[in-house]
XYZ file of C-alpha atoms in Angstrom:
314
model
C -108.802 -113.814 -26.061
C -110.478 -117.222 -25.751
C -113.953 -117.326 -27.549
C -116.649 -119.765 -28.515
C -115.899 -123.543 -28.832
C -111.959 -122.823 -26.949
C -114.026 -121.690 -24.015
C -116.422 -123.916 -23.524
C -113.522 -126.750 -23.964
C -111.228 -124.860 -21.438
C -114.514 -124.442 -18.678
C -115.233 -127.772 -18.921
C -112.026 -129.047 -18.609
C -111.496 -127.072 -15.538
C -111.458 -128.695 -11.784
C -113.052 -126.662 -9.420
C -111.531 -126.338 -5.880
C -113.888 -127.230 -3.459
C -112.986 -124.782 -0.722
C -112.664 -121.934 -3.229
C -114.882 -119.097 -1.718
C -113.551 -116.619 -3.990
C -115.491 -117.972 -7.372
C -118.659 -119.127 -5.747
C -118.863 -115.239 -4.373
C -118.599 -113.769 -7.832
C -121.152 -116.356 -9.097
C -123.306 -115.629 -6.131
C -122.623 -111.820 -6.420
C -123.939 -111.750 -10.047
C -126.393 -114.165 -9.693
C -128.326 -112.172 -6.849
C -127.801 -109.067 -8.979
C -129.530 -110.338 -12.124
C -132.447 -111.227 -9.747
C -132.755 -107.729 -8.584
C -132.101 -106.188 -12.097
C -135.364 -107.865 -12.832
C -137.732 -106.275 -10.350
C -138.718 -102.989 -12.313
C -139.392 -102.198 -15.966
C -139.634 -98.283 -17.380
C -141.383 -97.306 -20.178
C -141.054 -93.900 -22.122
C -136.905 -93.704 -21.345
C -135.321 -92.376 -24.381
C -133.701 -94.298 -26.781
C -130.061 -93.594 -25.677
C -130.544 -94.278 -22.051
C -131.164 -98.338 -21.583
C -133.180 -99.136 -18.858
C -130.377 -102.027 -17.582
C -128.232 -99.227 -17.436
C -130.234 -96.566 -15.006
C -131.221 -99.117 -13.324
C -127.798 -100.950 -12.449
C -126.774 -97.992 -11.565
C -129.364 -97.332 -8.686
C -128.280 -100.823 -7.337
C -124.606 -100.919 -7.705
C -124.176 -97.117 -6.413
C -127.321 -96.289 -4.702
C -127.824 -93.198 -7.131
C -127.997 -92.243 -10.397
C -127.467 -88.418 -12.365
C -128.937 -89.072 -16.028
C -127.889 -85.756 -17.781
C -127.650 -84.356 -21.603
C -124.456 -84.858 -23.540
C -123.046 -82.003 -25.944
C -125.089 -83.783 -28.754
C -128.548 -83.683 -26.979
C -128.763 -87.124 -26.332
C -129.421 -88.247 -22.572
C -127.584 -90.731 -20.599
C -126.553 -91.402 -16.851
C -122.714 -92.474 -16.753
C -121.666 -93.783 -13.063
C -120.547 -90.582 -11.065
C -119.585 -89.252 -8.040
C -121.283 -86.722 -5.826
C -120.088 -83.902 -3.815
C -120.992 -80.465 -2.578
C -123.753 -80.898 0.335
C -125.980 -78.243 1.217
C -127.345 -77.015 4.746
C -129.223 -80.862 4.787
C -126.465 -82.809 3.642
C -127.902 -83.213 -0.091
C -125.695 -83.398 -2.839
C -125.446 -80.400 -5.320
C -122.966 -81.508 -8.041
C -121.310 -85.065 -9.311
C -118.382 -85.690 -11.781
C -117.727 -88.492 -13.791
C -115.413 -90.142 -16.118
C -116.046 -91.556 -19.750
C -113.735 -91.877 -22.646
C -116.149 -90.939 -25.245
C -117.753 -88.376 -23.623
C -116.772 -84.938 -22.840
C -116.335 -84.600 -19.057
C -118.116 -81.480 -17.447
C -119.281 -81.225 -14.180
C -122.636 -81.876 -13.008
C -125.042 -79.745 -11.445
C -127.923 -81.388 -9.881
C -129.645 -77.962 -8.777
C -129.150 -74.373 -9.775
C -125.924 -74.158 -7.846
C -123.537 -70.646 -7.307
C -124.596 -69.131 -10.616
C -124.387 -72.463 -12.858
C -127.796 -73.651 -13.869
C -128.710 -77.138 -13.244
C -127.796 -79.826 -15.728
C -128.639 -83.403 -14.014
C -130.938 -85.366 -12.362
C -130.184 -87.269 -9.159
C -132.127 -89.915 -8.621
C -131.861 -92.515 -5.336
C -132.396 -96.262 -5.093
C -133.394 -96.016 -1.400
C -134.769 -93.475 1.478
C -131.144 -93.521 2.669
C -130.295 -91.397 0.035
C -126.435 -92.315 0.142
C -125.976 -89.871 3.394
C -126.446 -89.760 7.012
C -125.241 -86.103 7.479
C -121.430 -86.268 6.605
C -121.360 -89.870 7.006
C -121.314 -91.334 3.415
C -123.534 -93.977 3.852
C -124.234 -97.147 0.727
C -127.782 -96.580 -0.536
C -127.345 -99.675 -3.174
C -128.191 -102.781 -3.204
C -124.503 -103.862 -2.728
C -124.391 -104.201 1.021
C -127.396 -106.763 0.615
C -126.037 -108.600 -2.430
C -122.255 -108.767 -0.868
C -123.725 -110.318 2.446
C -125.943 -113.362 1.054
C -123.288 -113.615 -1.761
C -120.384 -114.064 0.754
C -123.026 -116.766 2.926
C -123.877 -118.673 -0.313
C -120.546 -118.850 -1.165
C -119.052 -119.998 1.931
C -121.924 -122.493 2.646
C -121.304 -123.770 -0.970
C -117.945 -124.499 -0.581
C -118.446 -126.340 3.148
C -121.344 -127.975 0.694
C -118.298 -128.788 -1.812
C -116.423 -130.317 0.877
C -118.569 -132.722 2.584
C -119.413 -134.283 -0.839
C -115.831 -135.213 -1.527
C -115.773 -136.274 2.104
C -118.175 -139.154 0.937
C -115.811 -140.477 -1.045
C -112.882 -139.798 0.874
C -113.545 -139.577 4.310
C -109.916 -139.719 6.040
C -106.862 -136.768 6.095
C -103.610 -137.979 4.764
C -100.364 -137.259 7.885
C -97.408 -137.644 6.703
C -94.112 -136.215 8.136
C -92.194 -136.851 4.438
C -93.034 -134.505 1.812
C -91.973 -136.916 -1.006
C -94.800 -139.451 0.841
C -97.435 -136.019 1.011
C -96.637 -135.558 -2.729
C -97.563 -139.044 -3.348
C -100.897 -139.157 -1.259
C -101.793 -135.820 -2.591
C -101.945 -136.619 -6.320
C -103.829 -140.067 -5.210
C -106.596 -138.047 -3.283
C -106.820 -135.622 -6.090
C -108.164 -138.488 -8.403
C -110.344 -139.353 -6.182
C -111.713 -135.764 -5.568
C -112.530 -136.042 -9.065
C -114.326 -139.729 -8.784
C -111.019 -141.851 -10.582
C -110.952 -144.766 -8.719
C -109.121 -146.576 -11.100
C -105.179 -145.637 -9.660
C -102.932 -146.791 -7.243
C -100.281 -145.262 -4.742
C -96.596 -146.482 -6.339
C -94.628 -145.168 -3.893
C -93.273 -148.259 -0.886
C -92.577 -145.488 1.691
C -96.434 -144.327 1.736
C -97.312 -148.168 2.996
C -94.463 -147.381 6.031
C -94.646 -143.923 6.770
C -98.267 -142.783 6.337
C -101.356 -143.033 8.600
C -104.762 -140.987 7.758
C -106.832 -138.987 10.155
C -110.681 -139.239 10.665
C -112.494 -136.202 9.008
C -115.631 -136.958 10.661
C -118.508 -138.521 10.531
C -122.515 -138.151 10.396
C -121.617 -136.715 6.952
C -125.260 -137.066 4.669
C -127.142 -135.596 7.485
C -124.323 -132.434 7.361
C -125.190 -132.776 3.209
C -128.635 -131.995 3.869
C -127.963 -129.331 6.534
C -125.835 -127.371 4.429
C -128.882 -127.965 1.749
C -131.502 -126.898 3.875
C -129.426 -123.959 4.623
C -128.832 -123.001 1.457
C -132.584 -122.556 1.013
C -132.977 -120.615 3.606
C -130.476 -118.001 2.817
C -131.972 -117.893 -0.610
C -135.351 -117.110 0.993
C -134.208 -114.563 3.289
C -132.719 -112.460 0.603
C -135.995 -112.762 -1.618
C -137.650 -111.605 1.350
C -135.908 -108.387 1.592
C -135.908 -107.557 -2.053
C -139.812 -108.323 -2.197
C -139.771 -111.647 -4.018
C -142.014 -114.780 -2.461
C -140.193 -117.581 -1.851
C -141.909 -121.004 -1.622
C -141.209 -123.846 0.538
C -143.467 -126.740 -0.079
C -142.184 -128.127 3.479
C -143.998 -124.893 4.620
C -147.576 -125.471 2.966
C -149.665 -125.412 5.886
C -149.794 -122.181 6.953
C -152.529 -119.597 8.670
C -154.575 -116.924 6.511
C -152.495 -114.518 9.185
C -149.144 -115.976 8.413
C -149.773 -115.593 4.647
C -150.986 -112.428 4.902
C -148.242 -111.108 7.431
C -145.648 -112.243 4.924
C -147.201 -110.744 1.804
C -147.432 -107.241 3.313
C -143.427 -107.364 4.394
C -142.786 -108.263 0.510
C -145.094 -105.090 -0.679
C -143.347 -102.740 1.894
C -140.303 -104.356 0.677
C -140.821 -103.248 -2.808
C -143.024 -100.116 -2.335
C -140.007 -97.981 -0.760
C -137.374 -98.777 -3.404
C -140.013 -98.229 -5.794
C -141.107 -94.597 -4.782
C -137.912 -93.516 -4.585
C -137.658 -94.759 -8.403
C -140.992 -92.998 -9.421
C -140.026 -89.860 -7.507
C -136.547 -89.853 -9.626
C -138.564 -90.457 -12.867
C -140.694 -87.848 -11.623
C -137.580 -85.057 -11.253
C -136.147 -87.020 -14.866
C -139.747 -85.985 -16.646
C -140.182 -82.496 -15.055
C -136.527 -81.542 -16.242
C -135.953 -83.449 -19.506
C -139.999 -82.927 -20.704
C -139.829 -86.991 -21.214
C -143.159 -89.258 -20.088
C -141.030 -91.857 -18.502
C -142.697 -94.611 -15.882
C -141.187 -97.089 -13.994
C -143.335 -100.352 -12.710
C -142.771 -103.338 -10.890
C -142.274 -106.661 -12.978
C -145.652 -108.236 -13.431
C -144.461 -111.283 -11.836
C -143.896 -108.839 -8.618
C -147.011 -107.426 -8.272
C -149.193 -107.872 -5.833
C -151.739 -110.083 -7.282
C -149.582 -112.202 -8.944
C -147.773 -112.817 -5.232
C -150.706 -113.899 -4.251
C -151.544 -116.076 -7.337
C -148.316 -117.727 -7.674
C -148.982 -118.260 -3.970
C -151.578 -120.698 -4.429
C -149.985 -122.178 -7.352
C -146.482 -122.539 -6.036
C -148.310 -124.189 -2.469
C -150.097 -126.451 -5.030
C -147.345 -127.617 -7.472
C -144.498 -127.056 -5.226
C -142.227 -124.527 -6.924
C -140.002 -122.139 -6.183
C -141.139 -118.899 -7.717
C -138.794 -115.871 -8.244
C-alpha cells in the first residue's frame, strides 16, 4: 500500500493520457456525487446510522431499509429487495455484511413474520414500474453527465496538445514510428529541448495535418463544458450562474427558480415521507432538510449576488 508522501510523489509524477475517458469518468462520477451528497442534512438520526451513509444509499441504489441489529443499534446496510405485492411494492430485502448477522428483512408484516425494516425511496419512481425493475437513484443522472464530461474533457485534452503539435506522424517503418513516437511524447509533455537521432525518419517520414481553427475548438469544448455542468445542476436543483447570461427577464428568473424548487421538492418528500415511516417505527424524531445554501431564499439571494460578482454558485 502506497501512503502519504510515496503517493503524492507517484501522482505527480504520473502522465496523464489525453484521450483517456476511463479516469476523467471516475473523477467526473465522484465529483457529481459529492455535489449531490450535499443537498440534504438530517437531524435527530441516531448515533450509529451516519447521515452520509442513508443518504448515499438513496442515491447510489434508489432505496434504502435502515433496520435494528441483534444489539439494538440501527443501521441501513445496502440491500436487495424482493417479494412484490398485488402493486408491485416490495415486501422483504436481504443483504450482506461481514460483521453483521444476516437475517432477512421484512419491510411490512409479511406471511406471519412481523416487520423489521424501513424502506425508504430516493424518488417517486420507487425502483419499479410493475415487474420492470426500474433505477430510482441518482446513478442514471450522475453516469450520463459523468460519461459527457469525461469525453468532452479528453477531446478538451487533445486539442491542447494539438497546439503544440499540430501534425500526425505516417510512417510505413515501425523502427521510424518508434522513433517519432517517443519525440512527440516529449512534446506532449512541453520538452522541447530533444531531437529525432534516427537518419531514416528524415527519408521515410512525412506528417499529416490534424486540423486547424484549433483555439476557437479550445473554447468550444470550454463553453461546452459549462453547459453540461449547468444542465446537471439544473436537474438536481442547484442554480448555476453564467455571468454571460446577466441580463435576463423577471419571467426568465422566475421560470428557472421554480424548475430548481420542483427539482428538489420531489426528491425531498420522498426523503421526509421515509423519515416519516423511520420515526413512526423506530420512535426516533429524525428530520431531513435541504442544505441552507439550497433553499429557496438563498437561490434567490445568491442570485443577485452571483449576477453581481460573477460566480458560479453550487
Amino acid at each position: 500500500m502506497i501512503t502519504g508522501s510515496k503517493k503524492i510523489k507517484k501522482i505527480l509524477e504520473q502522465m496523464y493520457d489525453v484521450a483517456n475517458v476511463k479516469d476523467g469518468y471516475t473523477y467526473w462520477y465522484l465529483r457529481l456525487l459529492e455535489f449531490t451528497l450535499s443537498i440534504f442534512r438530517y437531524e435527530g438520526l441516531p448515533n450509529t446510522l451516519p447521515a452520509r451513509e442513508l443518504e448515499l444509499q438513496l442515491i447510489t441504489q434508489g432505496y434504502a431499509t435502515p433496520f435494528r441489529k441483534d444489539n439494538g443499534d440501527i443501521v441501513s446496510i445496502p440491500s436487495c429487495l424482493y417479494g412484490y405485492d398485488e402493486y408491485y411494492t416490495p415486501t422483504c430485502a436481504n443483504f450482506g455484511n461481514p460483521l453483521i448477522r444476516t437475517k432477512r428483512l421484512y419491510l411490512t408484516d409479511v406471511r406471519g413474520h412481523e416487520q423489521n425494516a424501513v424502506l425508504m425511496y430516493n424518488s417517486e419512481l420507487h425502483n419499479n414500474l410493475y415487474y420492470a425493475n426500474i433505477d430510482g437513484s441518482f446513478n442514471p443522472l450522475l453516469c450520463r453527465y459523468a460519461r459527457r464530461l469525461a469525453d468532452l474533457e479528453s477531446s478538451e485534452n487533445i486539442y491542447t496538445v494539438k497546439t503544440r503539435c499540430g501534425k500526425a506522424p505516417a510512417s510505413g517503418s515501425d523502427a521510424t514510428n518508434n522513433s517519432v513516437i517517443n519525440f512527440l511524447n516529449k512534446i506532449i509533455v512541453g520538452d522541447f529541448k530533444n531531437a529525432i537521432a534516427d537518419d531514416a525518419v528524415l527519408t521515410s517520414f512525412r506528417s499529416v495535418e490534424m486540423g486547424n481553427d484549433t483555439s476557437e475548438n479550445l473554447m468550444s469544448f470550454q463553453a461546452a463544458r459549462d453547459k453540461i455542468l449547468e444542465q446537471f445542476f439544473r436537474e438536481i436543483g442547484v442554480k448555476f450562474y453564467n455571468s454571460k447570461k446577466a441580463q435576463v427577464t423577471e419571467e426568465e428568473v422566475q421560470a428557472d427558480e421554480q424548475v430548481l424548487l420542483i427539482s428538489l421538492k420531489n426528491v425531498l418528500r420522498e426523503r421526509t415521507a421515509g423519515i416519516e415511516r423511520f420515526n413512526e417505527f423506530f420512535g426516533t424524531n429524525a428530520r431531513v432538510y435541504i442544505n441552507e445554501e439550497y433553499q429557496r431564499e438563498n437561490i434567490i439571494a445568491n442570485n443577485k449576488e452571483g449576477e453581481k460578482n460573477d460566480v458560479v454558485s453550487v
